[in-house]
Amino acid sequence: MATSDEFTRSLQAYFHSVYLDAVLLARLQALRATELAALVPSPELTDVFKLRELEGAVLDFRRRIWWSYLTGKRTSPGDTILNHCQAELRLAEQVDSLAANAADAARLSASLHHEALTKAQDLTRAAQEQTNVTIQILTVLLAPLALSYAAFTVAGSPSVTLFWMATATGFALTLVAALVLRTVRKRQHRDPQ
């Protein structure tokens, strides 16, 4: 384009000092925004921690790379060129959309993670309740027998007759305790308060 070598040298210096930084920054912003945008909708990116990393990467991009001005005056030729490059590449809309999509994905993932955590806690609670019921039943079945054997042992000298009397008494007490437990459990299921 230049007709003389002197003009070519000054044009190269002018382009490097004013235009090149703005054009390169706009291109860097476009590349990074495209990289991040490619990660947002991917179906394999459902892990909460990866989505939070992505959201952090978007915030880091907006903090470190997304500049609208190169100078404090905001009216220099480099600022104007950067703004024109960003407008031509529609970077402002892309960055806003990227930030909104990453935040939405992170919120959805956090919600799904919370739901999965709640389900796991419910399963753990149900398993604990089942364990408690089993312990109650075993206690109701074994405690009366153990108490009757202990009582009859203290009452007299060990004999087969006392053993059978202790066993019969233990089974009778077990049956009574089981009926009481069953009645209490039915009331608890009817009145969960």
Tab-separated table of C-alpha atoms in Angstrom:
chain	number	residue	atom	x	y	z
A	1	MET	CA	0.000	0.000	0.000
A	2	ALA	CA	2.834	2.378	0.737
A	3	THR	CA	4.453	4.197	-2.136
A	4	SER	CA	7.729	4.899	-0.362
A	5	ASP	CA	9.929	2.918	1.992
A	6	GLU	CA	9.854	5.726	4.553
A	7	PHE	CA	6.045	5.617	4.717
A	8	THR	CA	6.123	1.783	5.009
A	9	ARG	CA	8.400	1.965	8.045
A	10	SER	CA	6.245	4.570	9.761
A	11	LEU	CA	3.086	2.590	8.875
A	12	GLN	CA	4.555	-0.561	10.474
A	13	ALA	CA	5.498	1.334	13.624
A	14	TYR	CA	2.099	3.021	13.759
A	15	PHE	CA	0.260	-0.278	13.250
A	16	HIS	CA	2.298	-1.998	15.944
A	17	SER	CA	1.939	0.757	18.497
A	18	VAL	CA	-1.777	1.565	18.013
A	19	TYR	CA	-3.601	-1.148	16.139
A	20	LEU	CA	-1.834	-4.411	16.838
A	21	ASP	CA	-2.370	-4.520	20.612
A	22	ALA	CA	-6.086	-3.832	20.227
A	23	VAL	CA	-6.541	-6.373	17.420
A	24	LEU	CA	-4.537	-9.047	19.249
A	25	LEU	CA	-6.469	-8.478	22.481
A	26	ALA	CA	-9.790	-8.736	20.640
A	27	ARG	CA	-8.617	-11.969	18.972
A	28	LEU	CA	-7.421	-13.374	22.315
A	29	GLN	CA	-10.791	-12.498	23.872
A	30	ALA	CA	-12.629	-14.179	20.992
A	31	LEU	CA	-10.512	-17.347	21.232
A	32	ARG	CA	-10.928	-17.694	24.977
A	33	ALA	CA	-14.660	-16.951	24.864
A	34	THR	CA	-15.091	-19.587	22.145
A	35	GLU	CA	-13.109	-22.143	24.193
A	36	LEU	CA	-15.239	-21.509	27.256
A	37	ALA	CA	-18.499	-21.462	25.297
A	38	ALA	CA	-17.652	-24.880	23.854
A	39	LEU	CA	-17.509	-26.296	27.395
A	40	VAL	CA	-20.815	-24.901	28.684
A	41	PRO	CA	-23.380	-26.949	26.770
A	42	SER	CA	-21.450	-30.219	26.704
A	43	PRO	CA	-23.563	-33.037	28.189
A	44	GLU	CA	-20.613	-34.747	29.860
A	45	LEU	CA	-20.033	-31.632	31.930
A	46	THR	CA	-22.550	-32.396	34.667
A	47	ASP	CA	-20.112	-32.753	37.527
A	48	VAL	CA	-20.681	-30.032	40.112
A	49	PHE	CA	-16.994	-29.426	40.690
A	50	LYS	CA	-16.194	-29.150	36.966
A	51	LEU	CA	-19.079	-26.740	36.469
A	52	ARG	CA	-17.869	-24.621	39.353
A	53	GLU	CA	-14.384	-24.659	37.806
A	54	LEU	CA	-15.940	-23.521	34.525
A	55	GLU	CA	-17.801	-20.741	36.303
A	56	GLY	CA	-14.514	-19.722	37.936
A	57	ALA	CA	-12.789	-19.790	34.544
A	58	VAL	CA	-15.483	-17.510	33.121
A	59	LEU	CA	-15.081	-15.118	36.048
A	60	ASP	CA	-11.288	-15.220	35.605
A	61	PHE	CA	-11.723	-14.500	31.887
A	62	ARG	CA	-13.931	-11.501	32.633
A	63	ARG	CA	-11.491	-10.226	35.237
A	64	ARG	CA	-8.203	-10.758	33.380
A	65	ILE	CA	-8.911	-10.738	29.641
A	66	TRP	CA	-12.212	-9.000	29.066
A	67	TRP	CA	-11.192	-5.379	28.754
A	68	SER	CA	-13.206	-2.772	26.935
A	69	TYR	CA	-10.463	-0.148	26.951
A	70	LEU	CA	-6.692	-0.178	26.694
A	71	THR	CA	-6.067	3.266	28.157
A	72	GLY	CA	-7.460	5.331	30.975
A	73	LYS	CA	-8.734	7.976	28.546
A	74	ARG	CA	-11.000	5.433	26.797
A	75	THR	CA	-10.929	7.606	23.682
A	76	SER	CA	-7.537	6.738	22.208
A	77	PRO	CA	-7.303	5.160	18.757
A	78	GLY	CA	-6.424	1.806	20.374
A	79	ASP	CA	-9.585	1.946	22.501
A	80	THR	CA	-11.674	2.755	19.442
A	81	ILE	CA	-10.124	-0.095	17.464
A	82	LEU	CA	-10.638	-2.538	20.334
A	83	ASN	CA	-14.287	-1.503	20.661
A	84	HIS	CA	-14.825	-1.868	16.907
A	85	CYS	CA	-13.178	-5.309	16.892
A	86	GLN	CA	-15.301	-6.419	19.844
A	87	ALA	CA	-18.450	-5.110	18.151
A	88	GLU	CA	-17.556	-6.800	14.866
A	89	LEU	CA	-16.963	-10.122	16.620
A	90	ARG	CA	-20.058	-9.580	18.832
A	91	LEU	CA	-17.911	-10.369	21.854
A	92	ALA	CA	-19.958	-8.455	24.433
A	93	GLU	CA	-23.055	-10.554	23.692
A	94	GLN	CA	-20.993	-13.747	23.620
A	95	VAL	CA	-19.341	-12.980	26.963
A	96	ASP	CA	-22.666	-12.070	28.612
A	97	SER	CA	-24.278	-15.230	27.236
A	98	LEU	CA	-21.298	-17.304	28.335
A	99	ALA	CA	-21.449	-15.940	31.874
A	100	ALA	CA	-25.219	-16.502	32.090
A	101	ASN	CA	-24.966	-20.052	30.690
A	102	ALA	CA	-22.122	-20.997	33.025
A	103	ALA	CA	-23.989	-19.614	36.029
A	104	ASP	CA	-27.196	-21.433	35.012
A	105	ALA	CA	-25.325	-24.694	34.486
A	106	ALA	CA	-23.580	-24.360	37.846
A	107	ARG	CA	-26.893	-23.639	39.602
A	108	LEU	CA	-28.567	-26.612	37.910
A	109	SER	CA	-25.676	-28.866	38.781
A	110	ALA	CA	-25.669	-27.659	42.384
A	111	SER	CA	-29.403	-28.317	42.557
A	112	LEU	CA	-28.963	-31.833	41.139
A	113	HIS	CA	-26.090	-32.449	43.545
A	114	HIS	CA	-28.236	-31.279	46.464
A	115	GLU	CA	-31.072	-33.547	45.318
A	116	ALA	CA	-28.721	-36.540	45.062
A	117	LEU	CA	-27.303	-35.729	48.494
A	118	THR	CA	-30.821	-35.545	49.949
A	119	LYS	CA	-31.693	-38.926	48.411
A	120	ALA	CA	-28.525	-40.449	49.864
A	121	GLN	CA	-29.368	-39.008	53.289
A	122	ASP	CA	-32.912	-40.403	53.007
A	123	LEU	CA	-31.530	-43.837	52.166
A	124	THR	CA	-29.131	-43.652	55.101
A	125	ARG	CA	-31.951	-42.571	57.411
A	126	ALA	CA	-34.153	-45.449	56.170
A	127	ALA	CA	-31.312	-47.926	56.740
A	128	GLN	CA	-30.789	-46.562	60.253
A	129	GLU	CA	-34.492	-46.846	61.013
A	130	GLN	CA	-34.497	-50.443	59.767
A	131	THR	CA	-31.500	-51.212	61.964
A	132	ASN	CA	-33.267	-49.649	64.942
A	133	VAL	CA	-36.387	-51.741	64.275
A	134	THR	CA	-34.287	-54.887	64.060
A	135	ILE	CA	-32.549	-54.057	67.345
A	136	GLN	CA	-35.909	-53.374	68.997
A	137	ILE	CA	-37.308	-56.687	67.802
A	138	LEU	CA	-34.252	-58.629	68.932
A	139	THR	CA	-34.343	-56.865	72.284
A	140	VAL	CA	-38.028	-57.703	72.712
A	141	LEU	CA	-37.365	-61.329	71.808
A	142	LEU	CA	-34.197	-61.906	73.803
A	143	ALA	CA	-34.514	-59.677	76.874
A	144	PRO	CA	-37.515	-61.468	78.477
A	145	LEU	CA	-35.864	-64.857	77.991
A	146	ALA	CA	-32.628	-63.639	79.500
A	147	LEU	CA	-34.426	-62.023	82.425
A	148	SER	CA	-36.511	-65.125	83.140
A	149	TYR	CA	-33.427	-67.395	83.071
A	150	ALA	CA	-31.635	-65.011	85.422
A	151	ALA	CA	-34.621	-64.783	87.765
A	152	PHE	CA	-35.128	-68.544	87.966
A	153	THR	CA	-31.424	-69.123	88.478
A	154	VAL	CA	-31.467	-66.770	91.448
A	155	ALA	CA	-34.730	-68.282	92.760
A	156	GLY	CA	-33.477	-71.812	93.182
A	157	SER	CA	-30.844	-74.362	92.339
A	158	PRO	CA	-30.482	-75.228	88.662
A	159	SER	CA	-32.740	-78.046	87.508
A	160	VAL	CA	-34.535	-79.154	84.366
A	161	THR	CA	-37.899	-78.140	85.836
A	162	LEU	CA	-36.695	-74.620	86.586
A	163	PHE	CA	-35.165	-74.412	83.099
A	164	TRP	CA	-38.512	-75.290	81.436
A	165	MET	CA	-40.407	-72.939	83.734
A	166	ALA	CA	-37.942	-70.132	82.906
A	167	THR	CA	-38.266	-70.875	79.186
A	168	ALA	CA	-42.096	-70.880	79.315
A	169	THR	CA	-42.141	-67.671	81.345
A	170	GLY	CA	-39.615	-66.087	78.978
A	171	PHE	CA	-41.699	-66.995	75.911
A	172	ALA	CA	-44.843	-65.667	77.572
A	173	LEU	CA	-43.089	-62.401	78.445
A	174	THR	CA	-41.672	-62.242	74.918
A	175	LEU	CA	-45.161	-62.636	73.460
A	176	VAL	CA	-46.514	-59.880	75.705
A	177	ALA	CA	-43.584	-57.581	74.864
A	178	ALA	CA	-44.017	-58.271	71.124
A	179	LEU	CA	-47.709	-57.373	71.327
A	180	VAL	CA	-46.925	-54.184	73.231
A	181	LEU	CA	-44.223	-53.256	70.680
A	182	ARG	CA	-46.584	-53.945	67.787
A	183	THR	CA	-49.289	-51.762	69.346
A	184	VAL	CA	-46.830	-48.937	69.977
A	185	ARG	CA	-45.474	-49.131	66.416
A	186	LYS	CA	-49.002	-49.030	64.945
A	187	ARG	CA	-49.755	-45.907	66.975
A	188	GLN	CA	-46.506	-44.319	65.791
A	189	HIS	CA	-47.379	-45.017	62.144
A	190	ARG	CA	-50.880	-43.566	62.558
A	191	ASP	CA	-49.660	-40.519	64.505
A	192	PRO	CA	-46.245	-39.559	63.092
A	193	GLN	CA	-46.098	-36.535	65.424
